[in-house]
mmCIF file of C-alpha atoms in Angstrom:
data_model
loop_
_atom_site.group_PDB
_atom_site.id
_atom_site.type_symbol
_atom_site.label_atom_id
_atom_site.label_comp_id
_atom_site.label_asym_id
_atom_site.label_seq_id
_atom_site.Cartn_x
_atom_site.Cartn_y
_atom_site.Cartn_z
ATOM 1 C CA UNK A 1 18.756 -38.523 -79.310
ATOM 2 C CA UNK A 2 17.345 -41.337 -81.249
ATOM 3 C CA UNK A 3 15.562 -41.608 -85.016
ATOM 4 C CA UNK A 4 12.336 -42.436 -83.880
ATOM 5 C CA UNK A 5 12.911 -39.178 -81.093
ATOM 6 C CA UNK A 6 13.921 -36.723 -83.034
ATOM 7 C CA UNK A 7 11.751 -37.819 -85.720
ATOM 8 C CA UNK A 8 9.501 -37.096 -83.067
ATOM 9 C CA UNK A 9 10.456 -33.942 -81.766
ATOM 10 C CA UNK A 10 10.658 -32.211 -85.551
ATOM 11 C CA UNK A 11 6.860 -33.196 -86.329
ATOM 12 C CA UNK A 12 5.343 -31.888 -83.190
ATOM 13 C CA UNK A 13 7.335 -28.568 -83.862
ATOM 14 C CA UNK A 14 5.959 -28.173 -86.982
ATOM 15 C CA UNK A 15 2.923 -28.899 -85.998
ATOM 16 C CA UNK A 16 2.967 -27.189 -82.958
ATOM 17 C CA UNK A 17 -0.796 -25.605 -82.431
ATOM 18 C CA UNK A 18 -2.230 -25.894 -86.040
ATOM 19 C CA UNK A 19 -3.496 -29.300 -85.810
ATOM 20 C CA UNK A 20 -7.221 -30.222 -84.624
ATOM 21 C CA UNK A 21 -6.981 -33.000 -81.746
ATOM 22 C CA UNK A 22 -9.192 -36.217 -82.663
ATOM 23 C CA UNK A 23 -11.342 -37.294 -80.302
ATOM 24 C CA UNK A 24 -12.807 -40.703 -78.981
ATOM 25 C CA UNK A 25 -16.609 -41.271 -77.882
ATOM 26 C CA UNK A 26 -17.081 -39.542 -74.956
ATOM 27 C CA UNK A 27 -17.311 -41.716 -72.188
ATOM 28 C CA UNK A 28 -20.949 -42.146 -70.191
ATOM 29 C CA UNK A 29 -20.093 -40.651 -66.935
ATOM 30 C CA UNK A 30 -17.031 -38.716 -66.945
ATOM 31 C CA UNK A 31 -14.777 -39.652 -64.247
ATOM 32 C CA UNK A 32 -12.278 -36.559 -64.354
ATOM 33 C CA UNK A 33 -12.894 -32.476 -65.531
ATOM 34 C CA UNK A 34 -10.389 -30.255 -66.162
ATOM 35 C CA UNK A 35 -9.146 -26.999 -63.154
ATOM 36 C CA UNK A 36 -9.227 -24.294 -64.538
ATOM 37 C CA UNK A 37 -9.068 -23.071 -68.100
ATOM 38 C CA UNK A 38 -5.627 -23.124 -69.487
ATOM 39 C CA UNK A 39 -2.207 -24.948 -68.393
ATOM 40 C CA UNK A 40 0.574 -23.339 -66.079
ATOM 41 C CA UNK A 41 3.742 -22.901 -69.055
ATOM 42 C CA UNK A 42 7.164 -23.161 -67.492
ATOM 43 C CA UNK A 43 8.253 -21.484 -70.789
ATOM 44 C CA UNK A 44 11.342 -22.062 -72.345
ATOM 45 C CA UNK A 45 15.039 -21.025 -71.342
ATOM 46 C CA UNK A 46 13.907 -21.567 -67.813
ATOM 47 C CA UNK A 47 16.887 -23.105 -65.752
ATOM 48 C CA UNK A 48 17.366 -24.141 -62.675
ATOM 49 C CA UNK A 49 21.504 -24.530 -61.279
ATOM 50 C CA UNK A 50 23.094 -24.256 -64.666
ATOM 51 C CA UNK A 51 20.695 -27.026 -66.286
ATOM 52 C CA UNK A 52 17.653 -26.493 -68.587
ATOM 53 C CA UNK A 53 14.648 -27.110 -68.124
ATOM 54 C CA UNK A 54 12.425 -29.370 -70.741
ATOM 55 C CA UNK A 55 12.046 -33.390 -71.606
ATOM 56 C CA UNK A 56 9.707 -33.935 -68.533
ATOM 57 C CA UNK A 57 8.331 -37.101 -68.976
ATOM 58 C CA UNK A 58 6.898 -38.173 -65.761
ATOM 59 C CA UNK A 59 6.204 -36.263 -62.301
ATOM 60 C CA UNK A 60 4.832 -37.629 -59.005
ATOM 61 C CA UNK A 61 3.991 -35.708 -56.108
ATOM 62 C CA UNK A 62 6.737 -35.228 -52.268
ATOM 63 C CA UNK A 63 4.663 -35.162 -49.172
ATOM 64 C CA UNK A 64 6.282 -31.819 -48.810
ATOM 65 C CA UNK A 65 3.514 -30.743 -51.832
ATOM 66 C CA UNK A 66 6.472 -30.276 -54.249
ATOM 67 C CA UNK A 67 6.587 -32.323 -56.962
ATOM 68 C CA UNK A 68 9.916 -34.177 -58.941
ATOM 69 C CA UNK A 69 9.737 -34.565 -62.696
ATOM 70 C CA UNK A 70 12.578 -36.527 -64.187
ATOM 71 C CA UNK A 71 14.834 -35.370 -67.803
ATOM 72 C CA UNK A 72 14.378 -38.711 -70.088
ATOM 73 C CA UNK A 73 17.155 -37.628 -72.057
ATOM 74 C CA UNK A 74 19.659 -34.502 -73.672
ATOM 75 C CA UNK A 75 22.165 -35.953 -75.989
ATOM 76 C CA UNK A 76 25.132 -35.983 -73.004
ATOM 77 C CA UNK A 77 23.809 -34.168 -70.405
ATOM 78 C CA UNK A 78 23.299 -35.335 -67.102
ATOM 79 C CA UNK A 79 20.080 -37.536 -66.033
ATOM 80 C CA UNK A 80 18.337 -35.142 -63.814
ATOM 81 C CA UNK A 81 15.502 -34.667 -62.038
ATOM 82 C CA UNK A 82 13.835 -31.221 -61.433
ATOM 83 C CA UNK A 83 12.035 -30.849 -58.240
ATOM 84 C CA UNK A 84 8.853 -27.970 -59.103
ATOM 85 C CA UNK A 85 6.955 -25.620 -56.821
ATOM 86 C CA UNK A 86 2.962 -25.090 -57.691
ATOM 87 C CA UNK A 87 -0.635 -24.664 -56.827
ATOM 88 C CA UNK A 88 -3.916 -26.466 -57.630
ATOM 89 C CA UNK A 89 -7.585 -24.978 -56.983
ATOM 90 C CA UNK A 90 -10.043 -25.032 -58.781
ATOM 91 C CA UNK A 91 -8.848 -22.148 -61.399
ATOM 92 C CA UNK A 92 -5.877 -25.059 -61.816
ATOM 93 C CA UNK A 93 -2.207 -24.939 -62.348
ATOM 94 C CA UNK A 94 -0.368 -21.813 -61.434
ATOM 95 C CA UNK A 95 3.396 -20.235 -59.497
ATOM 96 C CA UNK A 96 3.618 -20.652 -55.903
ATOM 97 C CA UNK A 97 2.010 -17.041 -54.843
ATOM 98 C CA UNK A 98 4.663 -14.219 -55.744
ATOM 99 C CA UNK A 99 6.386 -15.883 -57.931
ATOM 100 C CA UNK A 100 6.341 -16.336 -62.185
ATOM 101 C CA UNK A 101 5.822 -19.459 -63.815
ATOM 102 C CA UNK A 102 9.900 -19.084 -64.597
ATOM 103 C CA UNK A 103 10.377 -19.804 -60.311
ATOM 104 C CA UNK A 104 8.583 -22.775 -60.677
ATOM 105 C CA UNK A 105 11.959 -25.094 -61.121
ATOM 106 C CA UNK A 106 13.300 -24.575 -57.980
ATOM 107 C CA UNK A 107 15.940 -27.766 -57.519
ATOM 108 C CA UNK A 108 17.784 -30.027 -59.945
ATOM 109 C CA UNK A 109 19.344 -33.579 -59.124
ATOM 110 C CA UNK A 110 21.444 -35.313 -60.636
ATOM 111 C CA UNK A 111 21.151 -38.662 -61.283
ATOM 112 C CA UNK A 112 25.023 -41.051 -60.874
ATOM 113 C CA UNK A 113 25.296 -45.080 -60.511
ATOM 114 C CA UNK A 114 26.194 -46.123 -57.339
ATOM 115 C CA UNK A 115 29.580 -45.160 -57.633
ATOM 116 C CA UNK A 116 28.915 -41.376 -58.057
ATOM 117 C CA UNK A 117 29.496 -42.182 -62.180
ATOM 118 C CA UNK A 118 26.923 -39.348 -63.110
ATOM 119 C CA UNK A 119 24.103 -41.141 -66.136
ATOM 120 C CA UNK A 120 23.606 -38.667 -69.308
ATOM 121 C CA UNK A 121 21.387 -38.600 -71.970
ATOM 122 C CA UNK A 122 23.212 -41.545 -73.872
ATOM 123 C CA UNK A 123 22.631 -43.745 -71.387
ATOM 124 C CA UNK A 124 19.583 -42.883 -69.115
ATOM 125 C CA UNK A 125 16.713 -41.965 -70.458
ATOM 126 C CA UNK A 126 14.495 -41.636 -67.491
ATOM 127 C CA UNK A 127 11.046 -42.388 -68.137
ATOM 128 C CA UNK A 128 8.836 -43.629 -65.394
ATOM 129 C CA UNK A 129 8.875 -41.861 -62.055
ATOM 130 C CA UNK A 130 7.252 -43.293 -58.600
ATOM 131 C CA UNK A 131 8.157 -42.167 -54.853
ATOM 132 C CA UNK A 132 8.564 -44.580 -52.250
ATOM 133 C CA UNK A 133 7.013 -43.486 -48.515
ATOM 134 C CA UNK A 134 10.131 -43.419 -47.484
ATOM 135 C CA UNK A 135 10.939 -40.653 -49.904
ATOM 136 C CA UNK A 136 13.405 -42.636 -52.321
ATOM 137 C CA UNK A 137 12.762 -42.024 -55.952
ATOM 138 C CA UNK A 138 12.239 -44.910 -58.096
ATOM 139 C CA UNK A 139 12.834 -44.754 -61.699
ATOM 140 C CA UNK A 140 12.097 -46.249 -64.646
ATOM 141 C CA UNK A 141 14.426 -46.114 -68.117
ATOM 142 C CA UNK A 142 13.865 -47.396 -71.361
ATOM 143 C CA UNK A 143 17.611 -47.859 -72.449
ATOM 144 C CA UNK A 144 17.646 -51.303 -71.083
ATOM 145 C CA UNK A 145 14.620 -51.471 -69.716
ATOM 146 C CA UNK A 146 15.751 -50.786 -65.748
ATOM 147 C CA UNK A 147 13.960 -49.674 -62.754
ATOM 148 C CA UNK A 148 16.436 -48.411 -60.134
ATOM 149 C CA UNK A 149 15.773 -46.842 -56.652
ATOM 150 C CA UNK A 150 17.810 -43.359 -56.398
ATOM 151 C CA UNK A 151 18.460 -41.647 -52.694
ATOM 152 C CA UNK A 152 17.288 -38.163 -52.616
ATOM 153 C CA UNK A 153 20.839 -36.773 -53.683
ATOM 154 C CA UNK A 154 20.338 -38.871 -56.868
ATOM 155 C CA UNK A 155 22.800 -41.953 -55.882
ATOM 156 C CA UNK A 156 21.753 -45.150 -57.074
ATOM 157 C CA UNK A 157 21.038 -47.659 -54.451
ATOM 158 C CA UNK A 158 19.523 -50.591 -55.902
ATOM 159 C CA UNK A 159 18.286 -52.092 -59.253
ATOM 160 C CA UNK A 160 15.018 -53.657 -59.908
ATOM 161 C CA UNK A 161 15.594 -57.188 -61.562
ATOM 162 C CA UNK A 162 13.802 -56.929 -65.025
ATOM 163 C CA UNK A 163 12.419 -60.381 -66.371
ATOM 164 C CA UNK A 164 14.142 -61.307 -69.384
ATOM 165 C CA UNK A 165 11.795 -61.375 -71.601
ATOM 166 C CA UNK A 166 11.157 -57.973 -71.873
ATOM 167 C CA UNK A 167 14.902 -57.477 -72.448
ATOM 168 C CA UNK A 168 16.094 -55.994 -75.748
ATOM 169 C CA UNK A 169 17.247 -58.750 -78.060
ATOM 170 C CA UNK A 170 17.374 -60.264 -81.806
ATOM 171 C CA UNK A 171 13.647 -60.796 -81.893
ATOM 172 C CA UNK A 172 12.385 -60.305 -78.541
ATOM 173 C CA UNK A 173 12.331 -58.242 -76.079
ATOM 174 C CA UNK A 174 11.736 -53.984 -75.822
ATOM 175 C CA UNK A 175 11.431 -52.250 -79.327
ATOM 176 C CA UNK A 176 13.587 -49.062 -80.042
ATOM 177 C CA UNK A 177 12.751 -46.683 -77.122
ATOM 178 C CA UNK A 178 9.194 -48.461 -76.479
ATOM 179 C CA UNK A 179 10.421 -49.797 -73.423
ATOM 180 C CA UNK A 180 9.237 -49.006 -68.893
ATOM 181 C CA UNK A 181 7.454 -45.189 -70.417
ATOM 182 C CA UNK A 182 5.556 -45.735 -66.492
ATOM 183 C CA UNK A 183 5.963 -46.233 -62.708
ATOM 184 C CA UNK A 184 3.278 -46.116 -60.270
ATOM 185 C CA UNK A 185 2.966 -47.320 -56.725
ATOM 186 C CA UNK A 186 -0.197 -49.018 -55.584
ATOM 187 C CA UNK A 187 -1.148 -47.213 -51.383
ATOM 188 C CA UNK A 188 0.113 -48.458 -49.444
ATOM 189 C CA UNK A 189 3.825 -48.640 -51.327
ATOM 190 C CA UNK A 190 3.844 -52.847 -51.665
ATOM 191 C CA UNK A 191 3.171 -53.234 -55.433
ATOM 192 C CA UNK A 192 4.933 -51.020 -57.946
ATOM 193 C CA UNK A 193 3.201 -50.816 -61.937
ATOM 194 C CA UNK A 194 5.135 -50.672 -65.123
ATOM 195 C CA UNK A 195 4.893 -51.270 -68.553
ATOM 196 C CA UNK A 196 5.635 -51.008 -72.553
ATOM 197 C CA UNK A 197 5.137 -48.589 -74.228
ATOM 198 C CA UNK A 198 4.175 -51.027 -76.840
ATOM 199 C CA UNK A 199 4.017 -55.030 -77.670
ATOM 200 C CA UNK A 200 7.371 -56.597 -77.121
ATOM 201 C CA UNK A 201 8.870 -58.120 -80.264
ATOM 202 C CA UNK A 202 7.435 -61.742 -79.473
ATOM 203 C CA UNK A 203 4.265 -60.268 -78.311
ATOM 204 C CA UNK A 204 2.856 -58.853 -81.615
ATOM 205 C CA UNK A 205 4.118 -56.945 -84.736
ATOM 206 C CA UNK A 206 4.683 -53.328 -85.084
ATOM 207 C CA UNK A 207 1.237 -52.398 -86.837
ATOM 208 C CA UNK A 208 -0.120 -48.676 -85.964
ATOM 209 C CA UNK A 209 -3.230 -49.844 -87.384
ATOM 210 C CA UNK A 210 -4.436 -53.257 -84.571
ATOM 211 C CA UNK A 211 -4.780 -53.112 -80.783
ATOM 212 C CA UNK A 212 -1.160 -53.211 -79.436
ATOM 213 C CA UNK A 213 -0.481 -55.869 -76.293
ATOM 214 C CA UNK A 214 1.709 -54.755 -74.206
ATOM 215 C CA UNK A 215 2.187 -56.251 -70.509
ATOM 216 C CA UNK A 216 1.489 -54.389 -67.209
ATOM 217 C CA UNK A 217 4.279 -55.699 -64.833
ATOM 218 C CA UNK A 218 3.310 -55.948 -60.764
ATOM 219 C CA UNK A 219 6.226 -55.421 -58.682
ATOM 220 C CA UNK A 220 5.619 -57.008 -54.927
ATOM 221 C CA UNK A 221 7.746 -56.275 -52.281
ATOM 222 C CA UNK A 222 9.384 -59.568 -50.461
ATOM 223 C CA UNK A 223 11.717 -59.722 -48.177
ATOM 224 C CA UNK A 224 13.531 -55.789 -48.163
ATOM 225 C CA UNK A 225 12.967 -55.601 -52.071
ATOM 226 C CA UNK A 226 10.402 -55.052 -54.907
ATOM 227 C CA UNK A 227 10.634 -58.531 -57.340
ATOM 228 C CA UNK A 228 8.891 -59.183 -60.427
ATOM 229 C CA UNK A 229 5.160 -61.017 -60.197
ATOM 230 C CA UNK A 230 2.226 -61.187 -62.572
ATOM 231 C CA UNK A 231 2.139 -59.765 -66.259
ATOM 232 C CA UNK A 232 -0.893 -59.054 -67.829
ATOM 233 C CA UNK A 233 -2.315 -57.489 -70.997
ATOM 234 C CA UNK A 234 -3.030 -54.350 -71.788
ATOM 235 C CA UNK A 235 -3.837 -53.803 -75.371
ATOM 236 C CA UNK A 236 -2.967 -49.834 -77.010
ATOM 237 C CA UNK A 237 -6.019 -48.214 -78.378
ATOM 238 C CA UNK A 238 -5.027 -48.387 -82.262
ATOM 239 C CA UNK A 239 -4.300 -45.223 -83.787
ATOM 240 C CA UNK A 240 -7.101 -42.822 -83.664
ATOM 241 C CA UNK A 241 -6.335 -40.760 -86.340
ATOM 242 C CA UNK A 242 -5.904 -41.756 -90.717
ATOM 243 C CA UNK A 243 -2.781 -43.108 -90.818
ATOM 244 C CA UNK A 244 -0.055 -40.827 -92.999
ATOM 245 C CA UNK A 245 3.007 -40.368 -94.442
ATOM 246 C CA UNK A 246 4.999 -38.793 -91.831
ATOM 247 C CA UNK A 247 5.904 -39.790 -88.086
ATOM 248 C CA UNK A 248 3.054 -41.254 -87.164
ATOM 249 C CA UNK A 249 2.995 -43.473 -83.034
ATOM 250 C CA UNK A 250 0.195 -44.096 -80.113
ATOM 251 C CA UNK A 251 1.543 -45.582 -76.864
ATOM 252 C CA UNK A 252 0.833 -45.800 -73.139
ATOM 253 C CA UNK A 253 2.776 -43.000 -71.581
ATOM 254 C CA UNK A 254 1.770 -43.596 -67.713
ATOM 255 C CA UNK A 255 0.223 -45.682 -64.788
ATOM 256 C CA UNK A 256 -1.437 -43.912 -61.779
ATOM 257 C CA UNK A 257 -2.655 -47.123 -59.376
ATOM 258 C CA UNK A 258 -6.544 -46.263 -57.346
ATOM 259 C CA UNK A 259 -7.575 -47.360 -54.301
ATOM 260 C CA UNK A 260 -9.148 -50.197 -54.732
ATOM 261 C CA UNK A 261 -6.946 -51.759 -56.945
ATOM 262 C CA UNK A 262 -7.554 -50.313 -60.857
ATOM 263 C CA UNK A 263 -5.788 -48.099 -63.023
ATOM 264 C CA UNK A 264 -4.928 -45.190 -64.632
ATOM 265 C CA UNK A 265 -3.157 -45.713 -68.018
ATOM 266 C CA UNK A 266 -2.185 -42.294 -70.458
ATOM 267 C CA UNK A 267 -2.713 -43.286 -73.932
ATOM 268 C CA UNK A 268 -0.243 -40.231 -76.274
ATOM 269 C CA UNK A 269 -1.085 -40.540 -79.738
ATOM 270 C CA UNK A 270 0.799 -37.909 -82.473
ATOM 271 C CA UNK A 271 0.183 -37.921 -86.634
ATOM 272 C CA UNK A 272 2.295 -36.067 -88.921
ATOM 273 C CA UNK A 273 0.562 -32.861 -90.187
ATOM 274 C CA UNK A 274 -2.979 -34.066 -88.215
ATOM 275 C CA UNK A 275 -1.569 -33.681 -84.188
ATOM 276 C CA UNK A 276 -1.511 -35.266 -80.877
ATOM 277 C CA UNK A 277 -4.265 -37.184 -79.306
ATOM 278 C CA UNK A 278 -4.421 -38.197 -75.920
ATOM 279 C CA UNK A 279 -6.620 -39.910 -73.928
ATOM 280 C CA UNK A 280 -6.932 -41.602 -69.921
ATOM 281 C CA UNK A 281 -8.962 -45.132 -69.124
ATOM 282 C CA UNK A 282 -9.764 -46.855 -66.399
ATOM 283 C CA UNK A 283 -8.217 -50.492 -66.574
ATOM 284 C CA UNK A 284 -9.811 -52.944 -63.829
ATOM 285 C CA UNK A 285 -7.423 -56.288 -63.698
ATOM 286 C CA UNK A 286 -10.969 -58.529 -62.950
ATOM 287 C CA UNK A 287 -10.488 -61.558 -64.966
ATOM 288 C CA UNK A 288 -7.332 -60.526 -66.800
ATOM 289 C CA UNK A 289 -4.722 -63.581 -67.287
ATOM 290 C CA UNK A 290 -1.647 -63.592 -65.830
ATOM 291 C CA UNK A 291 0.927 -63.861 -68.593
ATOM 292 C CA UNK A 292 4.083 -63.919 -66.876
ATOM 293 C CA UNK A 293 4.519 -67.354 -67.970
ATOM 294 C CA UNK A 294 3.750 -66.478 -71.346
ATOM 295 C CA UNK A 295 7.582 -66.112 -73.408
ATOM 296 C CA UNK A 296 5.452 -64.839 -76.432
ATOM 297 C CA UNK A 297 1.698 -63.805 -76.271
ATOM 298 C CA UNK A 298 1.639 -64.862 -80.232
ATOM 299 C CA UNK A 299 -0.752 -68.221 -80.576
ATOM 300 C CA UNK A 300 -1.350 -68.255 -76.989
ATOM 301 C CA UNK A 301 -4.944 -67.639 -75.365
ATOM 302 C CA UNK A 302 -5.065 -65.122 -72.789
ATOM 303 C CA UNK A 303 -7.415 -61.481 -71.373
ATOM 304 C CA UNK A 304 -6.712 -58.547 -70.946
ATOM 305 C CA UNK A 305 -7.317 -56.042 -68.784
ATOM 306 C CA UNK A 306 -10.756 -54.264 -69.678
ATOM 307 C CA UNK A 307 -10.419 -50.790 -70.022
ATOM 308 C CA UNK A 308 -12.407 -47.725 -70.387
ATOM 309 C CA UNK A 309 -12.207 -44.571 -71.570
ATOM 310 C CA UNK A 310 -12.774 -41.467 -68.755
ATOM 311 C CA UNK A 311 -11.517 -39.022 -70.095
ATOM 312 C CA UNK A 312 -10.117 -37.124 -73.453
ATOM 313 C CA UNK A 313 -7.866 -34.015 -73.862
ATOM 314 C CA UNK A 314 -9.945 -33.250 -77.784
ATOM 315 C CA UNK A 315 -13.430 -33.007 -75.606
ATOM 316 C CA UNK A 316 -10.926 -30.075 -72.626
ATOM 317 C CA UNK A 317 -11.144 -27.185 -74.416
ATOM 318 C CA UNK A 318 -7.488 -27.620 -74.336
ATOM 319 C CA UNK A 319 -4.958 -27.845 -77.297
ATOM 320 C CA UNK A 320 -2.339 -30.166 -75.403
ATOM 321 C CA UNK A 321 1.779 -30.551 -76.414
ATOM 322 C CA UNK A 322 3.359 -33.663 -75.868
ATOM 323 C CA UNK A 323 2.099 -35.209 -72.284
ATOM 324 C CA UNK A 324 3.629 -38.076 -71.240
ATOM 325 C CA UNK A 325 3.054 -38.022 -66.469
ATOM 326 C CA UNK A 326 0.558 -37.868 -64.685
ATOM 327 C CA UNK A 327 0.222 -37.844 -60.127
ATOM 328 C CA UNK A 328 -1.603 -36.846 -57.881
ATOM 329 C CA UNK A 329 -2.242 -33.221 -56.912
ATOM 330 C CA UNK A 330 -3.803 -32.371 -53.813
ATOM 331 C CA UNK A 331 -6.850 -32.593 -52.266
ATOM 332 C CA UNK A 332 -9.626 -29.396 -53.053
ATOM 333 C CA UNK A 333 -12.399 -28.254 -50.082
ATOM 334 C CA UNK A 334 -14.631 -30.270 -51.353
ATOM 335 C CA UNK A 335 -13.093 -33.826 -51.042
ATOM 336 C CA UNK A 336 -12.661 -34.413 -55.079
ATOM 337 C CA UNK A 337 -8.985 -35.869 -55.880
ATOM 338 C CA UNK A 338 -6.354 -34.348 -58.508
ATOM 339 C CA UNK A 339 -4.568 -35.520 -61.191
ATOM 340 C CA UNK A 340 -1.713 -32.993 -62.687
ATOM 341 C CA UNK A 341 -0.180 -33.964 -65.801
ATOM 342 C CA UNK A 342 2.958 -32.471 -66.832
ATOM 343 C CA UNK A 343 3.855 -32.711 -71.141
ATOM 344 C CA UNK A 344 7.832 -33.131 -72.912
ATOM 345 C CA UNK A 345 8.725 -30.255 -74.614
ATOM 346 C CA UNK A 346 11.581 -32.485 -76.447
ATOM 347 C CA UNK A 347 14.030 -29.469 -75.413
ATOM 348 C CA UNK A 348 11.679 -28.030 -78.570
ATOM 349 C CA UNK A 349 10.979 -24.152 -79.002
ATOM 350 C CA UNK A 350 7.975 -24.315 -80.665
ATOM 351 C CA UNK A 351 6.207 -26.894 -77.858
ATOM 352 C CA UNK A 352 5.661 -26.169 -74.252
ATOM 353 C CA UNK A 353 6.310 -27.312 -71.223
ATOM 354 C CA UNK A 354 2.638 -26.989 -69.257
ATOM 355 C CA UNK A 355 1.264 -28.161 -66.010
ATOM 356 C CA UNK A 356 -2.649 -29.453 -66.555
ATOM 357 C CA UNK A 357 -4.863 -30.377 -63.482
ATOM 358 C CA UNK A 358 -8.169 -32.316 -63.789
ATOM 359 C CA UNK A 359 -10.380 -33.103 -61.153
ATOM 360 C CA UNK A 360 -11.295 -36.837 -60.075
ATOM 361 C CA UNK A 361 -14.803 -37.030 -59.208
ATOM 362 C CA UNK A 362 -15.186 -39.155 -56.244
#
């Protein structure tokens, strides 16, 4: 466990249920609305196949209607993906009929290298997850950072190339534990998006009082594999709550590709003693500069993507836990699409593994 994550775990535990979330100004026309009035909570201590359920940092819906969720890291325990079964309706998220919340996790898949050696929480920090049309799993780890393709049995099939400027080094690349936190496939499956959680070392100093310019990295399917292409600047909001003296952070936690080329971006903020602030933004690439040729953003001229607030959990009536992952859920009877979000409880008994559903307005 990193020092940063240890501090977050302690701080979240101390603050659980005690702080009102901070709200941004509401969007003029809400794109998203809450389904139901409360989340589904997977009880702490739930297990599948001998593995403890928790630390769920990303989620994706499988073709059979179940969901896969990747664990970020838990010491030296095996890196793994859980399969979850639940329903989504106008009433929100619920266990399948006749089942309890303890029975929502139904299977586990440990993750391994191509030679069969298992990954663990020391060398793999799963933070982003997308499912290919063929069924294979694409998983981002922010340790290096890396993106790997896994079979549904959990064995590495290949690693995607990562541009050099993202790789951690002296004065360059990702900051500790602030690498690839997101992963999403565009409709059609030939474009893959990821991003660093906060600015690369060479792009901007770490300053929570100012926007943090991260790079949206687009992969394109060419000649039988994904290759890195254009990059666009996305500015993570400054800290919305008052700066405190304790642990505090804000970052880009996940992305979700919409039909037509726009993206949804999930930003998560925590300030010790104050609580969480979690918002979703709609992102347009129109007019944004491709910065893939810039080794550093500092001193350069560029235009960021445009972002619009479309949902703020502070105005939902729901107290969110550490929401980190989102995916599309089923279509409702009225034709509306749904979003499903999952929280990472950091394997902390004072936090919760929540599953939350939102309606996406047509």
